[in-house]
Tab-separated table of C-alpha atoms in Angstrom:
chain	number	residue	atom	x	y	z
H	1	SER	CA	-9.036	-51.004	-24.772
H	2	GLU	CA	-12.864	-51.215	-25.453
H	3	MET	CA	-12.744	-54.653	-23.434
H	4	LYS	CA	-11.407	-53.026	-20.337
H	5	ILE	CA	-14.184	-50.501	-20.570
H	6	MET	CA	-16.769	-53.334	-21.176
H	7	ILE	CA	-15.620	-55.488	-18.643
H	8	PHE	CA	-15.162	-53.035	-15.637
H	9	LYS	CA	-18.442	-50.954	-16.258
H	10	ASN	CA	-20.877	-51.714	-13.499
H	11	LEU	CA	-19.335	-55.170	-12.728
H	12	THR	CA	-21.483	-56.621	-10.112
H	13	LYS	CA	-20.698	-60.013	-8.353
H	14	LYS	CA	-23.485	-61.661	-10.557
H	15	LYS	CA	-21.956	-60.259	-13.834
H	16	GLN	CA	-18.473	-61.511	-12.829
H	17	ARG	CA	-19.969	-64.929	-11.936
H	18	VAL	CA	-21.863	-65.086	-15.539
H	19	ILE	CA	-18.659	-63.917	-17.112
H	20	SER	CA	-16.799	-66.730	-15.522
H	21	TYR	CA	-19.480	-69.348	-16.396
H	22	PHE	CA	-19.063	-68.437	-20.126
H	23	ILE	CA	-15.342	-68.552	-19.784
H	24	ASP	CA	-15.318	-71.964	-18.045
H	25	ALA	CA	-17.850	-73.354	-20.745
H	26	ALA	CA	-15.597	-72.083	-23.635
H	27	THR	CA	-12.559	-73.608	-21.988
H	28	LYS	CA	-14.233	-76.827	-21.808
H	29	ILE	CA	-14.809	-76.763	-25.616
H	30	VAL	CA	-11.278	-75.763	-26.181
H	31	ASN	CA	-9.930	-78.522	-24.252
H	32	THR	CA	-12.131	-81.011	-26.023
H	33	GLU	CA	-12.482	-79.637	-29.546
H	34	GLY	CA	-9.790	-77.021	-29.863
H	35	ILE	CA	-9.943	-73.317	-30.331
H	36	GLN	CA	-11.695	-73.724	-33.705
H	37	GLY	CA	-14.409	-75.632	-32.105
H	38	VAL	CA	-15.611	-72.601	-30.068
H	39	SER	CA	-18.710	-71.035	-31.333
H	40	ILE	CA	-21.126	-68.485	-29.480
H	41	ARG	CA	-24.031	-71.148	-29.746
H	42	LYS	CA	-22.014	-73.936	-28.409
H	43	VAL	CA	-20.600	-71.804	-25.219
H	44	ALA	CA	-24.121	-70.584	-24.517
H	45	GLN	CA	-25.580	-73.922	-24.556
H	46	GLU	CA	-22.769	-75.370	-22.337
H	47	ALA	CA	-23.052	-72.530	-19.861
H	48	GLY	CA	-26.953	-73.046	-19.738
H	49	TYR	CA	-27.847	-69.633	-21.150
H	50	ASN	CA	-29.101	-68.393	-24.508
H	51	SER	CA	-26.806	-66.795	-27.273
H	52	ALA	CA	-28.338	-63.312	-26.670
H	53	THR	CA	-27.262	-63.351	-23.011
H	54	LEU	CA	-23.661	-63.981	-24.118
H	55	TYR	CA	-23.683	-60.863	-26.210
H	56	ASN	CA	-24.619	-58.867	-23.121
H	57	TYR	CA	-21.255	-59.857	-21.652
H	58	PHE	CA	-18.997	-60.036	-24.721
H	59	SER	CA	-19.147	-57.860	-27.843
H	60	ASN	CA	-17.828	-60.859	-30.054
H	61	LEU	CA	-16.611	-64.470	-30.022
H	62	GLU	CA	-12.838	-62.996	-30.395
H	63	GLN	CA	-13.332	-61.245	-26.891
H	64	LEU	CA	-14.665	-64.407	-25.361
H	65	LEU	CA	-11.911	-66.370	-26.783
H	66	GLU	CA	-9.080	-63.902	-25.705
H	67	LEU	CA	-9.978	-64.445	-21.994
H	68	THR	CA	-10.735	-68.201	-22.540
H	69	VAL	CA	-7.071	-68.869	-23.644
H	70	ILE	CA	-5.867	-66.940	-20.642
H	71	ASN	CA	-7.924	-69.227	-18.618
H	72	CYS	CA	-6.169	-72.249	-20.288
H	73	ILE	CA	-2.674	-70.941	-19.333
H	74	THR	CA	-3.316	-69.796	-15.723
H	75	ASP	CA	-1.079	-72.972	-14.462
H	76	TYR	CA	1.836	-71.617	-16.705
H	77	LEU	CA	1.464	-68.070	-15.345
H	78	ASN	CA	1.382	-69.216	-11.801
H	79	GLU	CA	4.444	-71.442	-12.244
H	80	LEU	CA	6.360	-68.701	-14.221
H	81	SER	CA	5.438	-66.120	-11.435
H	82	ASP	CA	7.013	-68.504	-8.807
H	83	ILE	CA	10.132	-68.953	-10.806
H	84	LEU	CA	10.421	-65.061	-11.147
H	85	GLU	CA	10.066	-64.586	-7.474
H	86	SER	CA	12.616	-67.194	-6.637
H	87	LYS	CA	15.933	-66.406	-4.804
H	88	LYS	CA	18.102	-68.350	-7.498
H	89	HIS	CA	20.860	-66.863	-9.731
H	90	ASP	CA	19.421	-64.739	-12.499
H	91	VAL	CA	20.604	-67.070	-15.290
H	92	LEU	CA	18.947	-70.048	-13.547
H	93	ARG	CA	15.676	-68.176	-13.337
H	94	PHE	CA	16.041	-67.194	-17.061
H	95	LEU	CA	16.569	-70.875	-17.910
H	96	GLU	CA	13.642	-72.032	-15.761
H	97	ALA	CA	11.465	-69.772	-17.213
H	98	TRP	CA	12.042	-70.875	-20.661
H	99	GLU	CA	11.661	-74.492	-19.634
H	100	CYS	CA	8.379	-73.808	-17.968
H	101	TYR	CA	7.247	-72.053	-21.197
H	102	CYS	CA	8.460	-75.319	-23.117
H	103	LYS	CA	6.697	-77.646	-20.655
H	104	TYR	CA	3.246	-75.897	-21.020
H	105	SER	CA	3.476	-75.147	-24.642
H	106	PHE	CA	4.580	-78.423	-25.804
H	107	SER	CA	1.642	-79.989	-24.231
H	108	MET	CA	-0.846	-77.277	-25.404
H	109	PRO	CA	0.754	-76.341	-28.774
H	110	SER	CA	-2.119	-74.535	-30.396
H	111	ILE	CA	-3.174	-72.588	-27.448
H	112	PHE	CA	0.176	-71.243	-26.776
H	113	ILE	CA	0.618	-70.446	-30.329
H	114	TYR	CA	-2.504	-68.338	-30.339
H	115	VAL	CA	-1.508	-66.613	-27.146
H	116	PHE	CA	2.061	-66.068	-27.873
H	117	ALA	CA	2.578	-66.026	-31.626
H	118	SER	CA	-0.551	-65.172	-33.559
H	119	SER	CA	-2.120	-61.981	-34.881
H	120	PHE	CA	-4.242	-61.784	-31.659
H	121	SER	CA	-1.144	-61.999	-29.296
H	122	GLU	CA	-0.900	-58.286	-28.475
H	123	ARG	CA	-4.345	-58.099	-27.419
H	124	ILE	CA	-4.382	-61.271	-25.424
H	125	LEU	CA	-1.209	-60.252	-23.583
H	126	GLU	CA	-2.808	-56.839	-22.766
H	127	ASN	CA	-5.621	-58.754	-21.356
H	128	ILE	CA	-3.832	-60.989	-18.907
H	129	LYS	CA	-3.604	-58.204	-16.380
H	130	ILE	CA	-7.376	-57.704	-16.600
H	131	PHE	CA	-8.005	-61.460	-16.207
H	132	VAL	CA	-5.814	-61.411	-12.972
H	133	HIS	CA	-7.719	-58.495	-11.743
H	134	LEU	CA	-11.133	-60.150	-12.754
H	135	PHE	CA	-10.290	-63.609	-11.106
H	136	PRO	CA	-7.609	-63.212	-8.443
H	137	ASN	CA	-8.718	-66.549	-7.015
H	138	LYS	CA	-7.227	-68.468	-9.928
H	139	PHE	CA	-3.605	-67.257	-9.202
H	140	GLN	CA	-0.713	-67.526	-6.703
H	141	PRO	CA	0.179	-64.631	-4.568
H	142	SER	CA	3.590	-64.434	-6.509
H	143	ILE	CA	1.548	-63.099	-9.648
H	144	THR	CA	1.386	-59.926	-7.837
H	145	SER	CA	5.177	-59.816	-7.205
H	146	ALA	CA	7.324	-56.943	-8.657
H	147	ARG	CA	8.847	-59.103	-11.289
H	148	ALA	CA	5.736	-60.995	-12.428
H	149	SER	CA	3.828	-57.779	-12.641
H	150	ALA	CA	6.344	-55.990	-14.711
H	151	LEU	CA	6.495	-58.792	-16.941
H	152	LEU	CA	2.583	-59.125	-17.224
H	153	ASP	CA	2.904	-55.300	-18.215
H	154	LEU	CA	4.564	-56.202	-21.598
H	155	ASN	CA	2.452	-57.048	-24.534
H	156	SER	CA	4.875	-58.559	-26.819
H	157	THR	CA	6.851	-61.989	-26.630
H	158	GLN	CA	9.954	-60.264	-27.716
H	159	ALA	CA	9.670	-57.675	-24.787
H	160	ARG	CA	8.942	-60.346	-22.256
H	161	ASN	CA	12.118	-62.186	-23.454
H	162	ASN	CA	14.150	-59.140	-23.296
H	163	ALA	CA	12.793	-58.557	-19.901
H	164	LEU	CA	13.743	-62.087	-18.697
H	165	ILE	CA	17.514	-61.862	-20.055
H	166	GLN	CA	18.083	-58.392	-18.914
H	167	PRO	CA	19.029	-59.277	-15.383
H	168	CYS	CA	21.722	-61.786	-16.749
H	169	ILE	CA	23.109	-58.919	-18.852
H	170	ASP	CA	23.261	-56.435	-15.928
H	171	SER	CA	24.965	-58.898	-13.759
H	172	GLY	CA	27.680	-59.520	-16.398
H	173	TYR	CA	26.883	-63.023	-17.130
H	174	PHE	CA	26.361	-62.114	-20.882
H	175	THR	CA	27.169	-59.097	-22.932
H	176	GLN	CA	24.111	-57.415	-24.556
H	177	GLU	CA	25.077	-58.725	-27.851
H	178	LYS	CA	25.440	-62.362	-26.743
H	179	GLY	CA	22.281	-61.852	-24.953
H	180	ALA	CA	20.441	-61.112	-28.043
H	181	ASP	CA	21.839	-64.441	-29.595
H	182	ILE	CA	20.724	-66.442	-26.729
H	183	LEU	CA	17.196	-65.101	-27.234
H	184	THR	CA	17.343	-65.838	-30.877
H	185	VAL	CA	18.561	-69.341	-30.373
H	186	GLY	CA	16.099	-70.099	-27.586
H	187	THR	CA	13.119	-68.697	-29.792
H	188	ILE	CA	14.349	-70.972	-32.867
H	189	LEU	CA	14.855	-74.003	-30.746
H	190	HIS	CA	11.589	-73.672	-28.999
H	191	ALA	CA	9.833	-73.063	-32.335
H	192	GLY	CA	11.015	-75.985	-33.901
H	193	LEU	CA	10.226	-78.254	-30.908
H	194	LEU	CA	6.776	-76.742	-30.541
H	195	TYR	CA	6.260	-77.548	-34.315
H	196	ARG	CA	7.319	-81.063	-33.765
H	197	MET	CA	4.799	-81.514	-30.811
H	198	SER	CA	2.030	-79.685	-32.701
H	199	MET	CA	2.058	-82.322	-35.501
H	200	SER	CA	1.023	-84.932	-32.801
H	201	GLU	CA	-1.129	-82.672	-30.716
H	202	GLY	CA	-3.779	-84.815	-29.035
H	203	GLN	CA	-2.021	-88.062	-29.759
H	204	SER	CA	1.514	-87.078	-28.084
H	205	ASN	CA	2.386	-89.205	-25.125
H	206	GLN	CA	4.456	-88.285	-22.002
H	207	ARG	CA	7.666	-89.832	-23.514
H	208	GLU	CA	7.504	-87.359	-26.422
H	209	LEU	CA	7.030	-84.490	-24.090
H	210	ASP	CA	9.772	-85.561	-22.029
H	211	ASN	CA	12.155	-86.035	-25.189
H	212	ALA	CA	11.295	-82.450	-26.381
H	213	LEU	CA	12.003	-80.856	-23.046
H	214	ALA	CA	15.037	-82.824	-22.625
H	215	ASP	CA	16.352	-82.047	-26.200
H	216	PHE	CA	15.654	-78.131	-25.280
H	217	HIS	CA	17.501	-78.491	-22.001
H	218	LYS	CA	20.674	-80.026	-23.679
H	219	TYR	CA	21.094	-77.744	-26.483
H	220	TYR	CA	20.181	-74.546	-24.736
H	221	ILE	CA	22.393	-75.296	-21.788
H	222	ASP	CA	25.303	-76.084	-24.401
H	223	TYR	CA	24.739	-72.651	-26.150
H	224	ILE	CA	24.316	-70.524	-23.059
H	225	ASN	CA	27.494	-72.160	-21.661
H	226	GLN	CA	29.342	-71.131	-24.696
H	227	LYS	CA	28.040	-67.516	-24.613
H	228	ARG	CA	28.758	-66.716	-20.980
H	229	ASN	CA	31.366	-64.155	-20.214
H	230	LYS	CA	34.805	-65.400	-19.162
H	231	GLY	CA	35.163	-66.438	-15.465
H	232	TYR	CA	31.581	-66.858	-14.877
H	233	PRO	CA	30.232	-70.398	-13.615
H	234	THR	CA	28.549	-72.956	-16.135
H	235	ILE	CA	24.897	-73.685	-15.736
H	236	GLU	CA	25.984	-77.248	-14.317
H	237	GLU	CA	28.192	-75.357	-11.664
H	238	LEU	CA	25.193	-73.203	-10.847
H	239	LEU	CA	22.805	-76.021	-10.587
H	240	LEU	CA	25.340	-77.719	-7.997
H	241	LYS	CA	25.336	-74.615	-5.759
């Protein structure tokens, strides 16, 4: 993509540093005013440069925003890559990956909607790999593990979900058909709770977040237990091991 070319062309340490100043400035604005609060002028001002300088690094506001929202979800990406790297049962890893997604998305609904469920998603997901390459110090070593790398290569949310559930299907815990149902129900359950949290974004408290997470946990585990193949342990049994 043009972004890859732009960012990797003659990237000196100084250029990389200036790019990170602009991204940090934009992140600060996103955290206080939301994505819609970001403008070239405000970002340049916050970073201590003029707007013209910003255009030497980014061809437009969208490009800057795409990297900024990735910067906003680095904690999520780190926690997810640790989960993928863990030695737990495939199904527990699958459930933990969903719950990690819930935890971060429920506390930052508009950012997660922008990254994973907007018309910009495909481009943003393509740029995660570039971002990890540009700013390795923001990430845990597990981000480069085989499982995390494979997931970062996928640029649609659907493809990522399929990759997460496939090991559970391969190990016989679900049939392919039931696996598809589990993803559909997970997506619908998450979307409903995310909508609820987005209604009170900025005003929601820890109790509301805990309630939303508890609801996801309860309903999703019930559903997974019903769909598992005969003779396989329930989630509760796996958690006790």
